[in-house]
mmCIF file of C-alpha atoms and ligand atoms in Angstrom:
data_model
loop_
_atom_site.group_PDB
_atom_site.id
_atom_site.type_symbol
_atom_site.label_atom_id
_atom_site.label_comp_id
_atom_site.label_asym_id
_atom_site.label_seq_id
_atom_site.Cartn_x
_atom_site.Cartn_y
_atom_site.Cartn_z
ATOM 1 C CA MET R 1 -15.968 -1.848 25.925
ATOM 2 C CA ASN R 2 -15.011 -2.779 22.349
ATOM 3 C CA THR R 3 -15.178 -6.541 23.084
ATOM 4 C CA PRO R 4 -17.481 -8.055 20.448
ATOM 5 C CA VAL R 5 -20.973 -9.039 21.454
ATOM 6 C CA LEU R 6 -23.110 -11.383 19.372
ATOM 7 C CA VAL R 7 -26.615 -9.896 18.613
ATOM 8 C CA LEU R 8 -29.468 -12.299 18.017
ATOM 9 C CA ASN R 9 -32.759 -11.428 16.314
ATOM 10 C CA ALA R 10 -36.038 -11.848 18.255
ATOM 11 C CA ASN R 11 -36.220 -15.405 16.810
ATOM 12 C CA TYR R 12 -32.629 -16.185 17.947
ATOM 13 C CA ALA R 13 -31.200 -16.004 14.491
ATOM 14 C CA PRO R 14 -27.689 -14.355 14.603
ATOM 15 C CA LEU R 15 -27.952 -10.863 13.276
ATOM 16 C CA ASN R 16 -24.575 -9.157 13.671
ATOM 17 C CA VAL R 17 -21.712 -8.474 16.004
ATOM 18 C CA CYS R 18 -21.458 -5.225 17.898
ATOM 19 C CA THR R 19 -19.242 -3.679 20.608
ATOM 20 C CA THR R 20 -19.909 -4.090 24.251
ATOM 21 C CA ARG R 21 -20.594 -0.335 24.365
ATOM 22 C CA ARG R 22 -23.376 -0.648 21.787
ATOM 23 C CA ALA R 23 -24.784 -3.745 23.412
ATOM 24 C CA MET R 24 -24.894 -1.965 26.787
ATOM 25 C CA GLY R 25 -26.843 0.903 25.127
ATOM 26 C CA LEU R 26 -29.443 -1.539 23.718
ATOM 27 C CA LEU R 27 -29.767 -3.191 27.107
ATOM 28 C CA LEU R 28 -30.164 0.110 28.951
ATOM 29 C CA VAL R 29 -33.107 1.197 26.731
ATOM 30 C CA GLU R 30 -34.593 -2.289 27.036
ATOM 31 C CA LYS R 31 -34.392 -2.966 23.252
ATOM 32 C CA ALA R 32 -32.471 -6.163 23.995
ATOM 33 C CA MET R 33 -31.919 -8.649 26.787
ATOM 34 C CA ILE R 34 -28.846 -10.618 27.832
ATOM 35 C CA VAL R 35 -28.804 -14.223 26.630
ATOM 36 C CA SER R 36 -25.259 -15.060 27.781
ATOM 37 C CA ASN R 37 -22.873 -13.308 30.081
ATOM 38 C CA GLY R 38 -20.048 -14.858 32.082
ATOM 39 C CA ARG R 39 -17.674 -11.967 31.341
ATOM 40 C CA GLY R 40 -17.914 -10.415 34.688
ATOM 41 C CA VAL R 41 -19.424 -7.057 35.427
ATOM 42 C CA ILE R 42 -19.161 -3.415 34.386
ATOM 43 C CA ARG R 43 -19.257 -0.908 37.239
ATOM 44 C CA THR R 44 -20.330 2.709 36.959
ATOM 45 C CA SER R 45 -20.298 5.066 39.844
ATOM 46 C CA SER R 46 -23.725 4.119 40.935
ATOM 47 C CA ARG R 47 -24.586 0.709 39.371
ATOM 48 C CA THR R 48 -23.180 -2.612 38.413
ATOM 49 C CA PHE R 49 -24.106 -4.305 35.146
ATOM 50 C CA LEU R 50 -23.492 -7.853 33.877
ATOM 51 C CA ARG R 51 -21.059 -7.806 30.946
ATOM 52 C CA PRO R 52 -22.898 -9.326 27.987
ATOM 53 C CA SER R 53 -21.535 -11.859 25.569
ATOM 54 C CA VAL R 54 -24.723 -12.623 23.628
ATOM 55 C CA ILE R 55 -27.817 -10.392 23.546
ATOM 56 C CA ARG R 56 -31.206 -10.803 21.860
ATOM 57 C CA LEU R 57 -33.337 -8.044 20.423
ATOM 58 C CA GLY R 58 -36.874 -7.700 21.674
ATOM 59 C CA TYR R 59 -38.156 -7.147 18.159
ATOM 60 C CA MET R 60 -37.671 -8.746 14.824
ATOM 61 C CA VAL R 61 -35.286 -7.083 12.319
ATOM 62 C CA LYS R 62 -35.831 -8.083 8.664
ATOM 63 C CA LEU R 63 -32.710 -8.146 6.655
ATOM 64 C CA PRO R 64 -31.908 -9.480 3.163
ATOM 65 C CA ARG R 65 -30.025 -12.748 3.256
ATOM 66 C CA PRO R 66 -26.357 -11.853 3.957
ATOM 67 C CA ARG R 67 -23.624 -12.533 1.409
ATOM 68 C CA VAL R 68 -19.931 -12.897 1.999
ATOM 69 C CA LYS R 69 -18.098 -9.757 0.847
ATOM 70 C CA LEU R 70 -15.672 -10.299 -1.985
ATOM 71 C CA THR R 71 -12.354 -9.246 -0.468
ATOM 72 C CA LYS R 72 -8.832 -10.514 -0.536
ATOM 73 C CA ARG R 73 -9.118 -11.671 3.091
ATOM 74 C CA GLU R 74 -12.291 -13.643 2.383
ATOM 75 C CA ILE R 75 -10.737 -15.329 -0.650
ATOM 76 C CA LEU R 76 -7.695 -16.288 1.376
ATOM 77 C CA GLN R 77 -9.931 -17.688 4.037
ATOM 78 C CA ARG R 78 -12.193 -19.584 1.575
ATOM 79 C CA ASP R 79 -9.050 -21.173 0.166
ATOM 80 C CA ASP R 80 -7.696 -21.965 3.581
ATOM 81 C CA TYR R 81 -4.543 -19.752 2.961
ATOM 82 C CA THR R 82 -3.397 -22.308 0.413
ATOM 83 C CA CYS R 83 -2.083 -21.689 -3.074
ATOM 84 C CA GLN R 84 -4.656 -23.280 -5.320
ATOM 85 C CA TYR R 85 -2.039 -24.235 -7.921
ATOM 86 C CA CYS R 86 0.808 -25.885 -5.870
ATOM 87 C CA GLY R 87 -0.718 -26.285 -2.397
ATOM 88 C CA ARG R 88 1.823 -24.020 -0.669
ATOM 89 C CA ARG R 89 0.491 -22.212 2.379
ATOM 90 C CA GLY R 90 1.003 -18.507 3.288
ATOM 91 C CA PRO R 91 2.431 -15.932 4.132
ATOM 92 C CA GLY R 92 2.985 -13.866 0.983
ATOM 93 C CA LEU R 93 -0.012 -15.289 -0.870
ATOM 94 C CA THR R 94 -1.602 -13.219 -3.602
ATOM 95 C CA ILE R 95 -4.907 -13.374 -5.455
ATOM 96 C CA ASP R 96 -4.916 -14.623 -9.030
ATOM 97 C CA HIS R 97 -7.448 -14.033 -11.809
ATOM 98 C CA ILE R 98 -7.991 -17.490 -13.455
ATOM 99 C CA VAL R 99 -8.956 -15.673 -16.590
ATOM 100 C CA PRO R 100 -6.796 -12.506 -16.578
ATOM 101 C CA ARG R 101 -8.396 -9.062 -16.424
ATOM 102 C CA HIS R 102 -7.063 -8.094 -19.819
ATOM 103 C CA SER R 103 -8.845 -11.096 -21.305
ATOM 104 C CA GLY R 104 -12.128 -10.039 -19.737
ATOM 105 C CA GLY R 105 -11.761 -12.074 -16.553
ATOM 106 C CA ALA R 106 -14.160 -10.833 -13.886
ATOM 107 C CA LYS R 107 -13.555 -9.825 -10.288
ATOM 108 C CA SER R 108 -15.734 -12.649 -8.968
ATOM 109 C CA TRP R 109 -15.820 -15.556 -6.565
ATOM 110 C CA THR R 110 -15.495 -17.969 -9.472
ATOM 111 C CA ASN R 111 -12.596 -16.196 -11.170
ATOM 112 C CA LEU R 112 -10.353 -15.362 -8.173
ATOM 113 C CA VAL R 113 -8.207 -17.871 -6.349
ATOM 114 C CA THR R 114 -5.366 -17.810 -3.874
ATOM 115 C CA ALA R 115 -1.958 -18.229 -5.434
ATOM 116 C CA CYS R 116 1.599 -18.032 -4.159
ATOM 117 C CA GLN R 117 3.887 -15.502 -5.689
ATOM 118 C CA ASP R 118 5.782 -18.156 -7.683
ATOM 119 C CA CYS R 119 2.662 -19.567 -9.223
ATOM 120 C CA ASN R 120 1.257 -16.148 -9.948
ATOM 121 C CA ARG R 121 4.548 -15.222 -11.713
ATOM 122 C CA LYS R 122 4.719 -18.479 -13.626
ATOM 123 C CA LYS R 123 1.116 -18.058 -14.790
ATOM 124 C CA GLY R 124 1.842 -14.510 -15.799
ATOM 125 C CA GLY R 125 -0.782 -13.051 -18.154
ATOM 126 C CA GLN R 126 -2.153 -16.379 -19.260
ATOM 127 C CA SER R 127 -5.438 -17.993 -18.245
ATOM 128 C CA ALA R 128 -5.174 -21.070 -15.976
ATOM 129 C CA HIS R 129 -6.137 -23.136 -18.980
ATOM 130 C CA GLU R 130 -3.426 -21.687 -21.281
ATOM 131 C CA ALA R 131 -0.833 -22.078 -18.468
ATOM 132 C CA ARG R 132 -2.024 -25.659 -17.886
ATOM 133 C CA MET R 133 -2.485 -24.812 -14.229
ATOM 134 C CA GLN R 134 -5.784 -25.963 -12.846
ATOM 135 C CA PRO R 135 -6.898 -24.763 -9.439
ATOM 136 C CA TYR R 136 -7.252 -27.618 -6.905
ATOM 137 C CA ARG R 137 -10.832 -26.640 -6.139
ATOM 138 C CA GLN R 138 -13.394 -25.114 -8.379
ATOM 139 C CA PRO R 139 -13.735 -21.723 -6.757
ATOM 140 C CA SER R 140 -17.265 -20.578 -5.663
ATOM 141 C CA GLU R 141 -19.020 -18.112 -3.480
ATOM 142 C CA PRO R 142 -18.913 -19.261 0.128
ATOM 143 C CA PRO R 143 -22.246 -19.851 1.749
ATOM 144 C CA ALA R 144 -23.215 -16.966 4.019
ATOM 145 C CA THR R 145 -24.167 -19.142 7.004
ATOM 146 C CA ALA R 146 -23.780 -17.683 10.415
ATOM 147 C CA ALA R 147 -21.071 -20.178 11.258
ATOM 148 C CA TYR R 148 -19.084 -19.016 8.188
ATOM 149 C CA LEU R 149 -19.681 -15.324 8.719
ATOM 150 C CA TYR R 150 -18.699 -15.356 12.435
ATOM 151 C CA ARG R 151 -16.047 -18.105 12.322
ATOM 152 C CA ARG R 152 -13.235 -15.737 13.209
ATOM 153 C CA HIS R 153 -15.056 -14.843 16.487
ATOM 154 C CA LEU R 154 -15.812 -18.412 17.457
ATOM 155 C CA LYS R 155 -12.366 -19.405 18.632
ATOM 156 C CA THR R 156 -12.313 -16.691 21.315
ATOM 157 C CA ASN R 157 -16.041 -16.799 22.039
ATOM 158 C CA GLN R 158 -16.748 -20.553 22.472
ATOM 159 C CA GLU R 159 -20.128 -19.714 24.078
ATOM 160 C CA TRP R 160 -21.324 -18.303 20.787
ATOM 161 C CA VAL R 161 -21.091 -21.636 18.922
ATOM 162 C CA VAL R 162 -24.459 -22.943 20.089
ATOM 163 C CA PHE R 163 -26.170 -19.702 18.944
ATOM 164 C CA VAL R 164 -24.472 -19.697 15.545
ATOM 165 C CA GLU R 165 -24.795 -23.381 14.532
ATOM 166 C CA GLY R 166 -27.593 -24.262 12.152
ATOM 167 C CA TRP R 167 -28.277 -20.726 10.764
HETATM 168 ZN ZN1 ZN Y 201 1.811 -21.883 -5.769
#
């Protein structure tokens, strides 16, 4: 019942991901309809329900444009789990402040990059410029497209791809 279900807005824009339990609740009170199933059925003592994979709300929900949360995991993913100074790939990767905190470097998409422990140690308390270590890619905030936001679900839920593309 905790299997993720993709929730679409009334206009088919991807809205969020919820649990199967929550999706069943929305379907039961007819606030949503099934768009894609194919996951078999859920049986209760008296009834059998199709197990949803994608549902669509019967009404429009207005939300501000989503943004990607600034977290360690998101920075690692943005940088493809690759040290931005030497190209080494994880595990054991850290997050480096290009301009160190003590020099006023911000906790921001443009100042945080993935670095391996060796590079982080080598760079020490210096800025990337002082250490003559330039990140491979100019870091920036990832676009909060549906494909980016839900990418970790797409491998295991191939049927979601058509609903997520282009938003
Ligand atoms: Zn490195």
